[in-house]
Amino acid sequence: MRRRDLLRAGAATIFTIIAAPRLGRGADRAKTLVFVGVADLSILDPVVAGARPTRNAAYLVFDTLYGIDAQWKAQPQMVEAHAVEEDGLTWTLKLRDGLRFHDNEPVLARDVVASIRRFAPRVIFANALMNATDELSAPDDRTVRFRLKRPFPHLPEALAGPGGNVPAIMPERLAAESPFKPVAEVVGSGPYRFLKDEHVSGARAVFERFAEYQPRTGGTVGFTAGPKVAHFERVEWLTLDPFSASAALRRGEIDWWENPARDLVDQVNGDPNITVISHFATANGIMTFNQLYAPFDNPAIRRALLGAVDQAEAMSAIAGSDRNNWRDDVGLFGTGSPFASDVGIEVLRRPRDYGAVKRALAEAGYKGEKIVVIVPTDVSELGNLARTGAEQLRRAGMNIDQQDMDAGSWFRRRVNQSPPDKGGYNMFCTLIDRSLPNVHPLGNLAIRADGKEPINGWANSPRVEELRAAWLDTNDLGQQQRICVDLQKQLWTDVPFIPLGEYWQATAYRKDLIDVLPGCFAVFYGVRRA
């Protein structure tokens, strides 16, 4: 309780000192959208990190070649049109005219080629595309050409996102940097530009409407597709604890609170000046094990823990007791998605027998090693999920070393490949937003098992990779579904991660905001005041 009170007081002080003088009243306030996200925007490069704040900010600052509409179809965004020739082996993309970066340089095809080469190692669908590409070139300033080794009909989806790591287009001089090291500047070509001089780490991030941005014509706004019209001159993100965010929303000092925790929704739900969307977006919980180091480099130890995990307990810890707000019996993919399956789910349905799990762990070779569990203290859902997961492992007899930290440190820690006692970790729990990539094997980051993905602890499973490749090679939905059944069977054997269930997230905003788009994640284009 003392820690929570300290966080409340500290965040309230930040809000009073930093936010209030900027907002004021009148015209400036009318032209500014003030937003509180789930955590501080601590990492700005959307290629390097897949954290939700980084992803959400990326769609303010950066544009993508294709976007995803409300029917989960890829639509041209920066691309004006494309042509497919030679039996699918040549794709020619023509860029829209008038695209400009925030440094006022034109967006050229060579910038696009360099950006694709940079984001592909971090965006697994795009990486699969590059593996199928013989040559990627820029024949002229507005033309990007793929010459493929084999047909790749999913090319628009592979270049679209959305997901964790964003397929962001940036200037060639920045795209030449390593995809594993943040770029020194945040320069995109999207509807808003990032104001570096107004960024206060841990408190505020500010974006200003980019006057040279030209929204694409035609269509309707749908997730990351359609005309991205900026109706506000500024978008300000504030980092507040949940109690301060709730109070600020009720007072009208902020416009939009991205994700109020279920136990705080009722505080704002009855306010006549506030709109609450109870089922705004879904997210799937996962328990991640660092598979670079003992004991979780041993799949038998990970398998034993399937008997310790209780999805219902995990979901109720973050979404409350009302089952309308969450689901258990969830495998690789979210409920209702095309490849969802309950095959093998009985391993998580049967009553928990922690004595049996302790014996299975001992037989697998666990000798009481310390298990470093990293927990973010300022994102309630992630913190509650991690604490619940840690407690389930503790009941199974594991020696838990719970290390609390702010979300920014947690985001950085979970990609650290150092040993657990030297800045790494053994286990963390996280949430994966239900967006298009997370409902198929080439998009869900947690399924990747080539030893290169941090979100699942650098899991390595040749069989999982074989099945993912087979899914990519077929366009037949029935065959794809059969492959996903085999993929889920493999989950219970290799355990690259443990699914923790699925829940609905809420969002809340002042009633004078309209055209907030539910169903995916917080996007700011199209949103306006009534």
Short mmCIF file of N, CA and C in Angstrom, two decimals, residues 10 103 115 120 136 167 207 226 228 260 271 288 297-299 304 345 375 404 422 425 469 486 505:
data_model
loop_
_atom_site.label_atom_id
_atom_site.label_comp_id
_atom_site.label_asym_id
_atom_site.label_seq_id
_atom_site.Cartn_x
_atom_site.Cartn_y
_atom_site.Cartn_z
N GLY A 10 3.43 10.64 -6.59
CA GLY A 10 4.45 11.04 -7.56
C GLY A 10 3.84 11.38 -8.90
N ASP A 103 11.38 15.50 -41.98
CA ASP A 103 12.48 16.44 -42.22
C ASP A 103 12.33 17.13 -43.58
N SER A 115 14.18 0.44 -45.57
CA SER A 115 13.30 0.20 -44.43
C SER A 115 12.84 -1.24 -44.36
N ALA A 120 12.44 -6.24 -41.63
CA ALA A 120 12.14 -7.65 -41.90
C ALA A 120 12.68 -8.60 -40.84
N LEU A 136 15.29 -7.43 -54.24
CA LEU A 136 14.46 -6.29 -53.86
C LEU A 136 15.16 -5.03 -54.36
N PRO A 167 6.22 -2.40 -39.28
CA PRO A 167 6.94 -2.26 -40.55
C PRO A 167 6.99 -0.80 -41.00
N PHE A 207 3.29 15.02 -29.81
CA PHE A 207 3.29 14.86 -31.26
C PHE A 207 2.53 16.04 -31.87
N GLY A 226 -6.89 3.25 -44.76
CA GLY A 226 -7.78 4.35 -45.08
C GLY A 226 -7.15 5.71 -44.86
N LYS A 228 -5.81 8.78 -43.22
CA LYS A 228 -5.37 9.10 -41.85
C LYS A 228 -5.42 10.61 -41.66
N PRO A 260 -8.35 1.49 -18.78
CA PRO A 260 -8.61 1.42 -17.34
C PRO A 260 -8.77 -0.03 -16.89
N ASP A 271 -20.21 8.37 -15.11
CA ASP A 271 -20.06 9.80 -15.36
C ASP A 271 -20.74 10.16 -16.69
N THR A 288 6.16 -16.37 -20.43
CA THR A 288 7.38 -16.52 -21.22
C THR A 288 8.52 -17.02 -20.34
N ASP A 297 15.82 -23.87 -20.20
CA ASP A 297 16.33 -24.41 -21.46
C ASP A 297 15.95 -25.87 -21.62
N ASN A 298 15.35 -26.45 -20.59
CA ASN A 298 14.95 -27.85 -20.57
C ASN A 298 13.45 -27.93 -20.87
N PRO A 299 13.02 -28.45 -22.03
CA PRO A 299 11.59 -28.51 -22.34
C PRO A 299 10.79 -29.36 -21.37
N ALA A 304 6.37 -29.65 -17.52
CA ALA A 304 5.86 -29.95 -16.18
C ALA A 304 4.99 -28.81 -15.65
N ILE A 345 -6.13 -29.03 -25.06
CA ILE A 345 -6.38 -28.04 -24.00
C ILE A 345 -6.68 -28.70 -22.66
N VAL A 375 8.56 -8.05 -12.91
CA VAL A 375 7.18 -7.59 -12.76
C VAL A 375 7.11 -6.08 -12.92
N ASP A 404 10.51 -6.32 -8.85
CA ASP A 404 9.59 -5.29 -9.31
C ASP A 404 10.36 -4.14 -9.94
N LYS A 422 22.46 -11.32 -14.03
CA LYS A 422 23.28 -10.22 -14.55
C LYS A 422 22.46 -9.31 -15.48
N TYR A 425 16.53 -12.41 -17.04
CA TYR A 425 15.36 -12.87 -16.31
C TYR A 425 15.21 -14.37 -16.56
N ALA A 469 6.32 -22.86 -41.73
CA ALA A 469 6.68 -22.79 -43.14
C ALA A 469 5.61 -23.48 -44.01
N ASP A 486 -1.86 -29.24 -35.78
CA ASP A 486 -0.57 -29.87 -35.49
C ASP A 486 0.35 -28.91 -34.73
N GLN A 505 -10.38 -5.81 -23.08
CA GLN A 505 -9.89 -4.59 -22.47
C GLN A 505 -10.91 -3.47 -22.69
#
